[in-house]
mmCIF file of C-alpha atoms in Angstrom:
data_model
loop_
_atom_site.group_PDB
_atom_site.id
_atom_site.type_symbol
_atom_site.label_atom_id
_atom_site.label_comp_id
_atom_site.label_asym_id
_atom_site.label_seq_id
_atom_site.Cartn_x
_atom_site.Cartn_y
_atom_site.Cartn_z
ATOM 1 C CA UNK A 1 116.974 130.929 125.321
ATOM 2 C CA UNK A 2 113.354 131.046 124.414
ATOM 3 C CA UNK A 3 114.030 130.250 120.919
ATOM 4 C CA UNK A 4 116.013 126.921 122.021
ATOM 5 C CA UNK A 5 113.074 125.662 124.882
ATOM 6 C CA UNK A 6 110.583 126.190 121.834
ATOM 7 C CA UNK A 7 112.515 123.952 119.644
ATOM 8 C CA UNK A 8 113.700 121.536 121.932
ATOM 9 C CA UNK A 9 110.198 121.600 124.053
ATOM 10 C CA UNK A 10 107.036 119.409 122.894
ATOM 11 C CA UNK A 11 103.662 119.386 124.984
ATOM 12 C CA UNK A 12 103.846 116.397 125.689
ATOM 13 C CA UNK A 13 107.151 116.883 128.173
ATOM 14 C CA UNK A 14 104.787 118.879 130.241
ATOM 15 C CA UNK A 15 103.767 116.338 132.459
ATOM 16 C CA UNK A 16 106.950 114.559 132.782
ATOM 17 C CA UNK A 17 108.465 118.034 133.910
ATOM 18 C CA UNK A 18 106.353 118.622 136.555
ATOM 19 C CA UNK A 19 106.750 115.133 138.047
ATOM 20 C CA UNK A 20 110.138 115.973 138.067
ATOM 21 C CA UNK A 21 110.337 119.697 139.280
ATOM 22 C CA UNK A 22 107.994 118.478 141.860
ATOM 23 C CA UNK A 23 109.875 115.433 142.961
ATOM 24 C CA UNK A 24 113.171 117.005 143.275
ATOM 25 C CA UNK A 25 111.312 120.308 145.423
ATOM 26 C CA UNK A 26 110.143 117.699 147.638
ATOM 27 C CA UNK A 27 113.194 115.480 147.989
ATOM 28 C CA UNK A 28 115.807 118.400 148.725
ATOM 29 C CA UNK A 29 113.481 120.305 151.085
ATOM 30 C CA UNK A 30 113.155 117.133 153.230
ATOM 31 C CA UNK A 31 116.851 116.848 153.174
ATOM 32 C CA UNK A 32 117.369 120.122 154.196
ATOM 33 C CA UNK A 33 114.281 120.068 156.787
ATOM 34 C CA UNK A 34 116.259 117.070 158.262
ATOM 35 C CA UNK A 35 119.577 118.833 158.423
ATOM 36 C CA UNK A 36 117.959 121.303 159.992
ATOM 37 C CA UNK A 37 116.286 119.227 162.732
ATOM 38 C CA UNK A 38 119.415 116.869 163.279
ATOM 39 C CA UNK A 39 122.633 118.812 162.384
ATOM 40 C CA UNK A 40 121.323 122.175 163.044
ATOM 41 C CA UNK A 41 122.022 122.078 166.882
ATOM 42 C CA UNK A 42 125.427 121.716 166.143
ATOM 43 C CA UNK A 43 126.129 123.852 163.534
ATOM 44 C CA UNK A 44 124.178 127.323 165.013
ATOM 45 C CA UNK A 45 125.694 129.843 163.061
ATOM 46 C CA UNK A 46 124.157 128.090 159.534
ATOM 47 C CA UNK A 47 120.356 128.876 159.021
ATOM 48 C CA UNK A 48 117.902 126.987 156.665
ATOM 49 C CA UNK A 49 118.143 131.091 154.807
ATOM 50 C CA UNK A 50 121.835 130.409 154.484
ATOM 51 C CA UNK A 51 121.264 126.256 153.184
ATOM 52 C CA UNK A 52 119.001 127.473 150.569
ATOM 53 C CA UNK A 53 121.230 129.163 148.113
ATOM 54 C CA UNK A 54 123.546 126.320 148.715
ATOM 55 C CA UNK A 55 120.703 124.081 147.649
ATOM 56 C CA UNK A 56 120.025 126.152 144.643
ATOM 57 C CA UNK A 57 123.816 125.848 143.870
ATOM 58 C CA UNK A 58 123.248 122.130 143.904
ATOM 59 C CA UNK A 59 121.029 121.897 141.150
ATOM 60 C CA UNK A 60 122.081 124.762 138.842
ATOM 61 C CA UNK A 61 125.476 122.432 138.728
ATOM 62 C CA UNK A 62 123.290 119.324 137.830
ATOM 63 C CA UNK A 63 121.393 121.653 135.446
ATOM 64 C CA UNK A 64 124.938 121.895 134.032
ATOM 65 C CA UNK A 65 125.967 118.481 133.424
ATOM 66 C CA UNK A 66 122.699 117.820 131.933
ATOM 67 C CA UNK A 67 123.768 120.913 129.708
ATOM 68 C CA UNK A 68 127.246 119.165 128.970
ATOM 69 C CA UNK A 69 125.314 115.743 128.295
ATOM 70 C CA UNK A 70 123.161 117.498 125.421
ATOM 71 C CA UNK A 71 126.099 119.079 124.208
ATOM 72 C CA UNK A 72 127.661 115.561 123.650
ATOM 73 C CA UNK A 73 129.956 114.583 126.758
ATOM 74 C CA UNK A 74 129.238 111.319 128.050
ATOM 75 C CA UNK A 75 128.338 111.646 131.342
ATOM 76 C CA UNK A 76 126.221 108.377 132.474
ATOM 77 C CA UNK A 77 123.057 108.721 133.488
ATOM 78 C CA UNK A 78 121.539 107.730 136.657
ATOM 79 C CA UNK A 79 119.517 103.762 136.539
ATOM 80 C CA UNK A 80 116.019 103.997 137.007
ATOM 81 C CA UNK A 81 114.791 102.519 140.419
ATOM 82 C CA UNK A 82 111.653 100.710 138.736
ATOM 83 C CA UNK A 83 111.619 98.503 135.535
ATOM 84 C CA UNK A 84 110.050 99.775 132.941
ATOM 85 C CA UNK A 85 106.285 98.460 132.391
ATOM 86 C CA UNK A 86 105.306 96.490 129.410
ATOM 87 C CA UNK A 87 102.654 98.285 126.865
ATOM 88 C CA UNK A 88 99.124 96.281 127.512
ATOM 89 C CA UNK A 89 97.473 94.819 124.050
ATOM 90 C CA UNK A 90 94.887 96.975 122.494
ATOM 91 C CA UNK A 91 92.495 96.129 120.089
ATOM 92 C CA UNK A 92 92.139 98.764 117.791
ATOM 93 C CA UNK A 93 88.416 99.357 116.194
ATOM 94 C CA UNK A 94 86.969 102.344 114.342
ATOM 95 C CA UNK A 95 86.441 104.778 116.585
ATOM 96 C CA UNK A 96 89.294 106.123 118.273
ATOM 97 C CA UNK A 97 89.086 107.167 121.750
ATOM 98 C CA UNK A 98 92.299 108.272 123.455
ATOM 99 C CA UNK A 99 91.195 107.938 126.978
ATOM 100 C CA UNK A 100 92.167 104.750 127.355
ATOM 101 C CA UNK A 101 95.771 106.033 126.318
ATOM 102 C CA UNK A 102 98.176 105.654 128.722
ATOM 103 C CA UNK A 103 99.786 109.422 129.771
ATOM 104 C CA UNK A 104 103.408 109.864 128.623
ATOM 105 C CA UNK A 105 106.075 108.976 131.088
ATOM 106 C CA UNK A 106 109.638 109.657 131.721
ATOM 107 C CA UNK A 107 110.584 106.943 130.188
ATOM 108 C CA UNK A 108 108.852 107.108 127.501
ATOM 109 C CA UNK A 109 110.012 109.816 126.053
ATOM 110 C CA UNK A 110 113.712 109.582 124.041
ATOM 111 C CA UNK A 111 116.745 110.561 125.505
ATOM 112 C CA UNK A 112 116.733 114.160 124.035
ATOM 113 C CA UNK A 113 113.658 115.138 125.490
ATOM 114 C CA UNK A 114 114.799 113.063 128.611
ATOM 115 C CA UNK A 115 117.590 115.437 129.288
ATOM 116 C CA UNK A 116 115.601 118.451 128.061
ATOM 117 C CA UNK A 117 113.145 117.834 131.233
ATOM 118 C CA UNK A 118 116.011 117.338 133.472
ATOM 119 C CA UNK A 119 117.627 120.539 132.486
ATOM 120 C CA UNK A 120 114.370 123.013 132.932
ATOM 121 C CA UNK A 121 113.596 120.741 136.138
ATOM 122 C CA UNK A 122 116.904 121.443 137.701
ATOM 123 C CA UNK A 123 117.012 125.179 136.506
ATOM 124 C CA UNK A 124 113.545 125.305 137.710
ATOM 125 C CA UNK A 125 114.250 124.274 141.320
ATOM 126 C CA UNK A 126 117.732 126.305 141.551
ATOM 127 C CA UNK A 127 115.518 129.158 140.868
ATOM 128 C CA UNK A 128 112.722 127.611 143.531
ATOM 129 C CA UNK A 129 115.613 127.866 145.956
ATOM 130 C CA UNK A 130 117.189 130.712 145.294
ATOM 131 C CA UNK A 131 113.615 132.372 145.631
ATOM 132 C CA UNK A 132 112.680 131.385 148.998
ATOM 133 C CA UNK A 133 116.001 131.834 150.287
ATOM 134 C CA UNK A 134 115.305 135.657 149.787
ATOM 135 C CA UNK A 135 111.919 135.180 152.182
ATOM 136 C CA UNK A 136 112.762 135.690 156.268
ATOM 137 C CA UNK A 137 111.875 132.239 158.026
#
């Protein structure tokens, strides 16, 4: 496994991967935070300790696809919600100064690498699940 993530991984997916493990954290926690507000009451014998490894479940099967996708099944992938922006004009001098460089973005990078960051992100947060499903609440 480490030999494949240091082939298939470049530095400059580390941003992208964050965005994403930390996006998808966020979005199924609030999902389950609601569930546990709202349907909760009337399910009493499930507990958020019990929803947690479910949640996990959840993304180690996306994780899985993703893995199928690389592997060459066509599975479609999801449209993005915002258009993509267009690149501003630069005028390019002597000196070189990559601040004004724009970071890499998911879309930016090819589809390889897209489903590359997809595939540690979702492994990433069934782990992040599984993990505090082990911790009393």
């Amino acid at each position: 496994m480490r030999n494949w993530v240091s082939k298939h991984f470049q530095r400059d997916m580390i941003r992208p991967l964050i965005y994403k493990i930390f996006t998808r954290f966020i979005l199924m926690l609030l999902v389950l935070l609601l569930w546990n507000q709202y349907l909760q009451p009337r399910t009493p014998h499930l507990t958020l300790r019990m929803v947690f490894p479910v949640a996990g479940i959840v993304f180690l099967l996306c994780a899985y696809l993703v893995y199928l996708r690389m592997d060459g099944l066509n599975i479609p992938r999801m449209k993005p919600l915002k258009k993509p922006k267009k690149d501003p004009f630069r005028a390019y001098g002597d000196m070189t100064d990559y601040l004004d460089e724009p970071p890499v973005s998911f879309e930016d990078l090819p589809k390889e690498e897209q489903d590359t960051c997809s595939l540690l992100a979702n492994i990433s947060c069934g782990i992040l699940f599984f993990l505090a499903s082990c911790f009393p609440l």
